[in-house]
Amino acid sequence: MTSTAPSPDTRESQAAEGQQPSWQRRLRRFGYVARPREDVTARLVPPYTRPSPRLWTTLGLSRADADLVVRWSAWAGPLLITLVAGVMRFWNLGSPRDVIFDETYYAKDAWGLIHRGYEVNWPDKINDDVLRQGSDIALPHDAAYVVHPPVGKYVIGLGEWLFGFNPFGWRFMTAVLGTLSVLMLCRIGRRLFRSTFLGCLAGALLAMDGLHFVMSRTALLDQVLMFFVLAAFGCFLIDRDRARERLAAALPADEDGLVRPDPYIAETVRLGWRPWRWAAGLCLGLAFGTKWNGLYVMVFLCLMTVFWDVGARRVAGAVRPYRAVLRRDVLPAFVSTVPVALATYVVSWLGWILSPSDGSGGYYRDWAATQGRGGNWTWLPDWVRSLWHYEHAVYEFHVGLSSPHTYQSNPWSWIVDGRPVSYFYESPRPGKHGCPADTTEKCAREVLALGTPLLWWVGACALLYVLWRWGLRRDWRAGAILCGVLAGYLPWFFYQERTIFYFYAVVFVPFLCLAVAMLIGAILGPPGSGERRRVAGAAASGVVVLLIFWNFIYFWPIYTGTAIPIDSWRSRMWLDTWV
């Protein structure tokens, strides 16, 4: 009696069928076909999307030329958008030639900081003298009590050191950082969405946001904070890709050359040196050293990157990814970010630390030697105890700040542009300060910190979309965008009794633009969509983007302090709360 052994192909087919879930085997009789096996590398590090070949055919480009265009557009597109953003932000940057809103604090603090190493106490009503004398003004010696760390003021002071103590000088660096943040967001969006088009779209939306634009032309700390937060997010994003590339390289390949999951490797492999996390820690320390709400951002982003590691090890085949991350990744992640951030924060106080401790240095610099004698901590250096006392005093100030202000607002209203802040306003007569001579009434000149309304209102819908994508589709990109928004937005809900302002929202504006770009990408349609679907999606998304750009142009006069007839100004006050 003879028997015929099955062929190797038959055995492999039977083995593959036996490995399939029972419900898949039962559905085969109805025509069900299991998804083809895929390379895990494509899931760990997805490739960048490429335009349809039909586009190159329509443009008459060969394959080689098309590859060259795709390669160059990864940088050419972001740089072109950045150039446009920079021209807008630097155009007539010194206007209004005035000390507007909180520039009265930070511009003068920055000037004292770069010359004395600490902030000085300026006389009241000295702004006119500052504008008239500029860099020749006499610098006070008495230390001033300030409630924000020094990094942002050092950044503003760099522009003053380069161009003098004048409006252009103290606004220069915020304009630089505002322009560079557009470039960063283009590249971050490209890496996040694996699409040069969507990355450039996110950057263009940021370039056309009124709040980001006004903050780029004003010497306030929040724009500096936004820059370092976005830079930290970008560093974490690059680290995510680098770590997943190493993880994919460590996994075995099967006989077909496909990289397959491996539970043992996924749970035990170490991902090695991760310099981008150290860079992120540095950026977080600079953010924290600009304003204290950078500390909340550090907590959110550090937790986010830990969950990214969990997701990577799960895709690689880890059965217990959380345990693997706790054993292999959490401690290195902590060491490379939190201590680096805290050390950066302390170093940012170096000018204050090195100032004299005999009462002629920074505010509270002599506290340990005078009022802080005795106690259990005298073994610490005096500068440490004095700095800690200063920080505690600042904390008490912030939590107790409740002085009413005309332009204060509740964070619930921020996402819909409920209460913008007027930085500057004057009513020039006809023929004066740019007011047309043939105008029958006075003109209005205003700098209003107002996000481009259509962008923010579409952004409110986009946040609901990314929330759905993350909550029900487990889309990590949506989760990353939500994390960035919540890091800059959510903490303010714990201080609703405190005096807070809408322009604090500039910290999460880049992530709002990413959310809108993701929504527009969904409107365009996924890869492989039919021609009719693509045309309809392109038309709808094109209308939305053009309306946002038009909206920014329409509000241009009240972003730049351009004199316009009072009726034109009134037509731009869409809500009563904007006045």
GROMACS .gro file of C-alpha atoms in nm, residues 147-432:
model
  286
  147VAL     CA    1   0.753   8.647   3.745
  148HIS     CA    2   0.880   8.470   3.434
  149PRO     CA    3   1.210   8.282   3.379
  150PRO     CA    4   1.477   8.448   3.166
  151VAL     CA    5   1.504   8.242   2.843
  152GLY     CA    6   1.238   8.427   2.643
  153LYS     CA    7   1.381   8.762   2.748
  154TYR     CA    8   1.731   8.655   2.647
  155VAL     CA    9   1.588   8.567   2.305
  156ILE     CA   10   1.423   8.909   2.273
  157GLY     CA   11   1.740   9.072   2.403
  158LEU     CA   12   1.944   8.910   2.125
  159GLY     CA   13   1.751   9.116   1.871
  160GLU     CA   14   1.803   9.429   2.082
  161TRP     CA   15   2.176   9.355   2.100
  162LEU     CA   16   2.189   9.325   1.720
  163PHE     CA   17   1.965   9.615   1.616
  164GLY     CA   18   1.935   9.841   1.918
  165PHE     CA   19   1.678   9.924   2.182
  166ASN     CA   20   1.392  10.007   1.945
  167PRO     CA   21   1.070   9.840   1.823
  168PHE     CA   22   1.244   9.663   1.534
  169GLY     CA   23   1.517   9.536   1.765
  170TRP     CA   24   1.290   9.394   2.031
  171ARG     CA   25   1.056   9.235   1.774
  172PHE     CA   26   1.328   9.090   1.553
  173MET     CA   27   1.377   8.754   1.724
  174THR     CA   28   1.007   8.677   1.762
  175ALA     CA   29   0.975   8.738   1.387
  176VAL     CA   30   1.270   8.503   1.326
  177LEU     CA   31   1.121   8.230   1.544
  178GLY     CA   32   0.776   8.281   1.393
  179THR     CA   33   0.923   8.236   1.045
  180LEU     CA   34   1.131   7.932   1.140
  181SER     CA   35   0.830   7.773   1.307
  182VAL     CA   36   0.656   7.773   0.968
  183LEU     CA   37   0.949   7.581   0.821
  184MET     CA   38   0.950   7.339   1.113
  185LEU     CA   39   0.578   7.273   1.082
  186CYS     CA   40   0.609   7.200   0.709
  187ARG     CA   41   0.873   6.938   0.781
  188ILE     CA   42   0.693   6.804   1.089
  189GLY     CA   43   0.368   6.772   0.894
  190ARG     CA   44   0.551   6.596   0.611
  191ARG     CA   45   0.700   6.342   0.851
  192LEU     CA   46   0.375   6.300   1.045
  193PHE     CA   47   0.149   6.247   0.741
  194ARG     CA   48   0.416   6.099   0.510
  195SER     CA   49   0.302   6.361   0.259
  196THR     CA   50   0.492   6.665   0.136
  197PHE     CA   51   0.167   6.825   0.024
  198LEU     CA   52  -0.005   6.796   0.362
  199GLY     CA   53   0.309   6.910   0.542
  200CYS     CA   54   0.334   7.221   0.324
  201LEU     CA   55  -0.038   7.281   0.369
  202ALA     CA   56  -0.001   7.278   0.750
  203GLY     CA   57   0.288   7.525   0.725
  204ALA     CA   58   0.092   7.752   0.490
  205LEU     CA   59  -0.202   7.754   0.730
  206LEU     CA   60   0.031   7.855   1.013
  207ALA     CA   61   0.177   8.131   0.796
  208MET     CA   62  -0.176   8.262   0.738
  209ASP     CA   63  -0.297   8.247   1.097
  210GLY     CA   64  -0.360   8.591   1.240
  211LEU     CA   65  -0.267   8.509   1.600
  212HIS     CA   66   0.064   8.351   1.502
  213PHE     CA   67   0.130   8.644   1.266
  214VAL     CA   68   0.065   8.912   1.529
  215MET     CA   69   0.265   8.726   1.793
  216SER     CA   70   0.554   8.700   1.544
  217ARG     CA   71   0.555   9.081   1.526
  218THR     CA   72   0.531   9.150   1.900
  219ALA     CA   73   0.795   9.111   2.173
  220LEU     CA   74   0.603   8.874   2.400
  221LEU     CA   75   0.717   8.547   2.555
  222ASP     CA   76   0.443   8.318   2.424
  223GLN     CA   77   0.577   8.308   2.069
  224VAL     CA   78   0.917   8.201   2.203
  225LEU     CA   79   0.746   7.932   2.409
  226MET     CA   80   0.553   7.811   2.103
  227PHE     CA   81   0.877   7.776   1.906
  228PHE     CA   82   1.052   7.560   2.164
  229VAL     CA   83   0.740   7.344   2.218
  230LEU     CA   84   0.713   7.280   1.844
  231ALA     CA   85   1.085   7.207   1.823
  232ALA     CA   86   1.057   6.953   2.107
  233PHE     CA   87   0.765   6.783   1.933
  234GLY     CA   88   0.966   6.766   1.610
  235CYS     CA   89   1.263   6.612   1.792
  236PHE     CA   90   1.040   6.346   1.946
  237LEU     CA   91   0.891   6.274   1.604
  238ILE     CA   92   1.233   6.221   1.448
  239ASP     CA   93   1.332   6.002   1.744
  240ARG     CA   94   1.018   5.793   1.686
  241ASP     CA   95   1.118   5.719   1.328
  242ARG     CA   96   1.483   5.648   1.415
  243ALA     CA   97   1.387   5.409   1.696
  244ARG     CA   98   1.137   5.222   1.480
  245GLU     CA   99   1.395   5.190   1.202
  246ARG     CA  100   1.635   5.025   1.448
  247LEU     CA  101   1.359   4.797   1.574
  248ALA     CA  102   1.269   4.694   1.219
  249ALA     CA  103   1.636   4.627   1.141
  250ALA     CA  104   1.658   4.392   1.441
  251LEU     CA  105   1.363   4.176   1.333
  252PRO     CA  106   1.418   3.858   1.128
  253ALA     CA  107   1.311   3.812   0.768
  254ASP     CA  108   1.132   3.502   0.640
  255GLU     CA  109   1.221   3.293   0.338
  256ASP     CA  110   1.044   3.544   0.113
  257GLY     CA  111   1.249   3.833   0.246
  258LEU     CA  112   0.958   3.982   0.442
  259VAL     CA  113   1.039   4.117   0.788
  260ARG     CA  114   0.819   3.936   1.036
  261PRO     CA  115   0.724   4.008   1.400
  262ASP     CA  116   0.931   3.837   1.664
  263PRO     CA  117   0.807   3.845   2.027
  264TYR     CA  118   1.146   3.778   2.182
  265ILE     CA  119   1.331   4.046   1.988
  266ALA     CA  120   1.045   4.294   2.026
  267GLU     CA  121   1.053   4.260   2.404
  268THR     CA  122   1.428   4.243   2.464
  269VAL     CA  123   1.608   4.453   2.202
  270ARG     CA  124   1.755   4.782   2.322
  271LEU     CA  125   1.716   5.075   2.087
  272GLY     CA  126   2.053   5.227   2.165
  273TRP     CA  127   2.166   5.588   2.160
  274ARG     CA  128   1.875   5.825   2.098
  275PRO     CA  129   2.022   6.177   2.058
  276TRP     CA  130   1.696   6.332   1.941
  277ARG     CA  131   1.550   6.271   2.286
  278TRP     CA  132   1.833   6.470   2.437
  279ALA     CA  133   1.760   6.747   2.188
  280ALA     CA  134   1.393   6.731   2.287
  281GLY     CA  135   1.492   6.760   2.653
  282LEU     CA  136   1.698   7.070   2.572
  283CYS     CA  137   1.404   7.228   2.387
  284LEU     CA  138   1.167   7.144   2.673
  285GLY     CA  139   1.406   7.304   2.920
  286LEU     CA  140   1.416   7.619   2.706
  287ALA     CA  141   1.035   7.614   2.690
  288PHE     CA  142   1.010   7.574   3.068
  289GLY     CA  143   1.271   7.847   3.102
  290THR     CA  144   1.053   8.083   2.899
  291LYS     CA  145   0.722   8.035   3.081
  292TRP     CA  146   0.631   7.784   3.346
  293ASN     CA  147   0.345   7.630   3.147
  294GLY     CA  148   0.622   7.464   2.947
  295LEU     CA  149   0.636   7.220   3.238
  296TYR     CA  150   0.289   7.089   3.148
  297VAL     CA  151   0.403   7.045   2.789
  298MET     CA  152   0.700   6.840   2.908
  299VAL     CA  153   0.470   6.602   3.095
  300PHE     CA  154   0.237   6.554   2.796
  301LEU     CA  155   0.509   6.505   2.535
  302CYS     CA  156   0.718   6.271   2.750
  303LEU     CA  157   0.415   6.048   2.812
  304MET     CA  158   0.338   6.058   2.441
  305THR     CA  159   0.681   5.930   2.343
  306VAL     CA  160   0.655   5.645   2.596
  307PHE     CA  161   0.325   5.535   2.439
  308TRP     CA  162   0.492   5.556   2.098
  309ASP     CA  163   0.751   5.305   2.220
  310VAL     CA  164   0.471   5.078   2.342
  311GLY     CA  165   0.308   5.091   1.999
  312ALA     CA  166   0.636   5.018   1.822
  313ARG     CA  167   0.711   4.709   2.032
  314ARG     CA  168   0.354   4.585   1.989
  315VAL     CA  169   0.381   4.611   1.608
  316ALA     CA  170   0.716   4.433   1.626
  317GLY     CA  171   0.544   4.139   1.797
  318ALA     CA  172   0.575   4.205   2.170
  319VAL     CA  173   0.317   4.007   2.368
  320ARG     CA  174   0.360   4.232   2.673
  321PRO     CA  175   0.468   4.565   2.523
  322TYR     CA  176   0.404   4.772   2.836
  323ARG     CA  177   0.629   4.553   3.046
  324ALA     CA  178   0.894   4.561   2.775
  325VAL     CA  179   0.885   4.940   2.762
  326LEU     CA  180   0.901   4.966   3.142
  327ARG     CA  181   1.207   4.742   3.147
  328ARG     CA  182   1.391   4.872   2.840
  329ASP     CA  183   1.279   5.226   2.754
  330VAL     CA  184   1.129   5.424   3.042
  331LEU     CA  185   1.447   5.489   3.239
  332PRO     CA  186   1.658   5.594   2.936
  333ALA     CA  187   1.366   5.811   2.818
  334PHE     CA  188   1.345   5.982   3.157
  335VAL     CA  189   1.720   6.039   3.186
  336SER     CA  190   1.748   6.187   2.837
  337THR     CA  191   1.464   6.436   2.879
  338VAL     CA  192   1.364   6.540   3.232
  339PRO     CA  193   1.711   6.592   3.389
  340VAL     CA  194   1.829   6.763   3.069
  341ALA     CA  195   1.528   6.995   3.077
  342LEU     CA  196   1.575   7.079   3.445
  343ALA     CA  197   1.949   7.138   3.401
  344THR     CA  198   1.876   7.366   3.105
  345TYR     CA  199   1.631   7.560   3.319
  346VAL     CA  200   1.885   7.612   3.598
  347VAL     CA  201   2.158   7.717   3.352
  348SER     CA  202   1.920   7.977   3.207
  349TRP     CA  203   1.944   8.158   3.543
  350LEU     CA  204   2.322   8.181   3.520
  351GLY     CA  205   2.323   8.561   3.488
  352TRP     CA  206   2.120   8.591   3.807
  353ILE     CA  207   2.333   8.326   3.984
  354LEU     CA  208   2.660   8.504   3.899
  355SER     CA  209   2.528   8.845   4.003
  356PRO     CA  210   2.654   8.983   4.339
  357SER     CA  211   2.490   8.846   4.654
  358ASP     CA  212   2.553   9.161   4.858
  359GLY     CA  213   2.223   9.325   4.766
  360SER     CA  214   2.346   9.482   4.442
  361GLY     CA  215   2.265   9.177   4.226
  362GLY     CA  216   1.946   9.013   4.107
  363TYR     CA  217   1.622   9.029   4.301
  364TYR     CA  218   1.631   8.792   4.603
  365ARG     CA  219   1.992   8.699   4.515
  366ASP     CA  220   2.094   8.786   4.875
  367TRP     CA  221   1.794   8.620   5.041
  368ALA     CA  222   1.986   8.318   5.178
  369ALA     CA  223   2.253   8.540   5.331
  370THR     CA  224   2.007   8.779   5.494
  371GLN     CA  225   1.653   8.653   5.552
  372GLY     CA  226   1.714   8.282   5.492
  373ARG     CA  227   1.964   8.206   5.767
  374GLY     CA  228   1.908   7.894   5.973
  375GLY     CA  229   1.689   7.595   5.900
  376ASN     CA  230   1.764   7.246   5.773
  377TRP     CA  231   1.891   7.340   5.427
  378THR     CA  232   2.186   7.563   5.511
  379TRP     CA  233   2.425   7.300   5.375
  380LEU     CA  234   2.307   7.392   5.024
  381PRO     CA  235   2.483   7.676   4.838
  382ASP     CA  236   2.328   8.016   4.903
  383TRP     CA  237   2.236   8.065   4.537
  384VAL     CA  238   2.034   7.740   4.540
  385ARG     CA  239   1.831   7.842   4.846
  386SER     CA  240   1.784   8.196   4.717
  387LEU     CA  241   1.669   8.069   4.377
  388TRP     CA  242   1.428   7.825   4.539
  389HIS     CA  243   1.280   8.105   4.750
  390TYR     CA  244   1.241   8.318   4.438
  391GLU     CA  245   1.065   8.036   4.255
  392HIS     CA  246   0.827   7.981   4.548
  393ALA     CA  247   0.739   8.350   4.556
  394VAL     CA  248   0.670   8.345   4.181
  395TYR     CA  249   0.448   8.039   4.221
  396GLU     CA  250   0.239   8.213   4.485
  397PHE     CA  251   0.205   8.512   4.255
  398HIS     CA  252   0.083   8.306   3.960
  399VAL     CA  253  -0.175   8.100   4.146
  400GLY     CA  254  -0.313   8.410   4.317
  401LEU     CA  255  -0.327   8.636   4.009
  402SER     CA  256  -0.689   8.745   3.974
  403SER     CA  257  -0.672   9.118   3.897
  404PRO     CA  258  -0.945   9.195   3.641
  405HIS     CA  259  -0.837   9.304   3.293
  406THR     CA  260  -1.035   9.438   3.001
  407TYR     CA  261  -0.912   9.167   2.764
  408GLN     CA  262  -0.901   8.867   2.992
  409SER     CA  263  -1.094   8.564   2.869
  410ASN     CA  264  -1.204   8.217   2.965
  411PRO     CA  265  -1.028   7.930   2.784
  412TRP     CA  266  -1.365   7.791   2.673
  413SER     CA  267  -1.390   8.083   2.431
  414TRP     CA  268  -1.043   8.054   2.280
  415ILE     CA  269  -1.113   7.789   2.020
  416VAL     CA  270  -1.381   8.008   1.855
  417ASP     CA  271  -1.192   8.341   1.877
  418GLY     CA  272  -1.422   8.458   2.152
  419ARG     CA  273  -1.217   8.741   2.307
  420PRO     CA  274  -0.906   8.855   2.117
  421VAL     CA  275  -0.663   9.104   2.268
  422SER     CA  276  -0.607   9.454   2.132
  423TYR     CA  277  -0.234   9.530   2.156
  424PHE     CA  278  -0.252   9.877   2.004
  425TYR     CA  279  -0.523  10.121   1.899
  426GLU     CA  280  -0.535  10.483   1.791
  427SER     CA  281  -0.772  10.700   1.587
  428PRO     CA  282  -0.567  10.919   1.351
  429ARG     CA  283  -0.734  11.212   1.181
  430PRO     CA  284  -0.759  11.233   0.799
  431GLY     CA  285  -0.416  11.285   0.648
  432LYS     CA  286  -0.231  11.167   0.962
   0.00000   0.00000   0.00000
